[in-house]
């Protein structure tokens, strides 16, 4: 839910209200009880990016990172030992003219 800024045209009282988007704007000033309250137009909230990058994996927990590193280490060592040194057989086709 957004926070709206209000100002009273009678007494110049300003305040913020945390309201639903669907809620009707307030009209009665809480300070002077006049019906001269209006909602101010604001810039809205800014997007806040934290961390070294903007990817989901940048915010993973330390335990997840350790498990992922252990998994990648074990899979990379297993794949290097299973390489075969066999070469494809050369075709021994003779052509006669």
Short mmCIF file of C-alpha atoms in Angstrom, two decimals:
data_model
loop_
_atom_site.label_atom_id
_atom_site.label_comp_id
_atom_site.label_asym_id
_atom_site.label_seq_id
_atom_site.Cartn_x
_atom_site.Cartn_y
_atom_site.Cartn_z
CA UNK A 1 0.00 0.00 0.00
CA UNK A 2 1.32 3.45 -0.88
CA UNK A 3 1.90 6.41 1.37
CA UNK A 4 0.10 9.60 0.35
CA UNK A 5 0.98 13.17 1.32
CA UNK A 6 -1.87 15.49 2.32
CA UNK A 7 -2.02 19.24 2.90
CA UNK A 8 -4.81 21.37 4.33
CA UNK A 9 -5.57 24.58 2.45
CA UNK A 10 -6.98 26.22 5.59
CA UNK A 11 -4.32 25.67 8.25
CA UNK A 12 -1.45 24.42 6.01
CA UNK A 13 -1.13 21.24 8.10
CA UNK A 14 0.80 18.53 6.22
CA UNK A 15 0.91 14.80 6.97
CA UNK A 16 1.35 11.38 5.39
CA UNK A 17 -1.25 8.61 5.30
CA UNK A 18 -0.68 4.93 4.56
CA UNK A 19 -3.75 3.99 2.51
CA UNK A 20 -4.94 1.49 -0.06
CA UNK A 21 -4.89 2.52 -3.71
CA UNK A 22 -8.63 1.89 -3.88
CA UNK A 23 -9.41 4.09 -0.86
CA UNK A 24 -11.04 7.46 -1.44
CA UNK A 25 -8.83 10.47 -0.62
CA UNK A 26 -9.31 12.00 2.83
CA UNK A 27 -11.12 15.34 2.90
CA UNK A 28 -11.23 16.34 6.60
CA UNK A 29 -8.12 17.85 8.16
CA UNK A 30 -7.19 16.16 11.46
CA UNK A 31 -5.80 19.45 12.86
CA UNK A 32 -8.56 22.00 12.12
CA UNK A 33 -11.46 19.66 11.15
CA UNK A 34 -12.14 21.66 7.94
CA UNK A 35 -13.10 19.99 4.66
CA UNK A 36 -10.17 21.61 2.81
CA UNK A 37 -7.76 18.68 2.76
CA UNK A 38 -6.22 17.65 -0.55
CA UNK A 39 -3.82 14.94 -1.64
CA UNK A 40 -0.48 16.19 -2.91
CA UNK A 41 1.06 14.76 -6.07
CA UNK A 42 4.36 13.09 -5.23
CA UNK A 43 7.16 11.54 -7.18
CA UNK A 44 6.54 8.14 -5.64
CA UNK A 45 8.99 5.66 -4.24
CA UNK A 46 12.28 5.02 -5.95
CA UNK A 47 13.55 1.58 -6.90
CA UNK A 48 16.42 0.54 -4.68
CA UNK A 49 19.05 -1.83 -6.09
CA UNK A 50 21.39 -3.42 -3.55
CA UNK A 51 24.48 -5.54 -3.95
CA UNK A 52 27.05 -6.07 -6.64
CA UNK A 53 24.57 -6.88 -9.38
CA UNK A 54 20.90 -7.14 -10.16
CA UNK A 55 20.44 -10.88 -10.52
CA UNK A 56 18.50 -13.22 -8.26
CA UNK A 57 21.62 -15.26 -7.55
CA UNK A 58 23.37 -12.19 -6.09
CA UNK A 59 21.12 -12.41 -3.03
CA UNK A 60 21.51 -16.13 -2.25
CA UNK A 61 22.31 -17.20 1.30
CA UNK A 62 25.81 -18.27 2.30
CA UNK A 63 24.70 -21.86 2.88
CA UNK A 64 23.27 -22.01 -0.64
CA UNK A 65 26.50 -20.63 -2.12
CA UNK A 66 28.62 -23.19 -0.20
CA UNK A 67 26.41 -26.08 -1.34
CA UNK A 68 26.46 -24.86 -4.95
CA UNK A 69 30.25 -24.54 -4.88
CA UNK A 70 30.65 -28.05 -3.42
CA UNK A 71 28.30 -29.42 -6.07
CA UNK A 72 30.14 -27.70 -8.93
CA UNK A 73 33.53 -28.84 -7.58
CA UNK A 74 32.44 -32.48 -7.41
CA UNK A 75 30.86 -32.44 -10.86
CA UNK A 76 33.89 -30.80 -12.50
CA UNK A 77 36.37 -33.28 -10.95
CA UNK A 78 34.17 -36.21 -11.98
CA UNK A 79 33.89 -35.10 -15.57
CA UNK A 80 37.65 -34.65 -16.03
CA UNK A 81 38.45 -38.21 -14.87
CA UNK A 82 35.89 -39.80 -17.17
CA UNK A 83 37.34 -38.44 -20.39
CA UNK A 84 38.28 -41.10 -22.88
CA UNK A 85 41.41 -40.96 -24.99
CA UNK A 86 39.96 -42.90 -27.90
CA UNK A 87 40.18 -41.34 -31.32
CA UNK A 88 37.66 -41.86 -34.08
CA UNK A 89 38.71 -44.54 -36.54
CA UNK A 90 39.96 -43.31 -39.86
CA UNK A 91 38.05 -44.62 -42.82
CA UNK A 92 40.12 -47.05 -44.83
CA UNK A 93 38.45 -46.69 -48.15
CA UNK A 94 40.50 -47.33 -51.23
CA UNK A 95 39.53 -45.81 -54.48
CA UNK A 96 40.38 -47.50 -57.68
CA UNK A 97 40.55 -45.61 -60.90
#
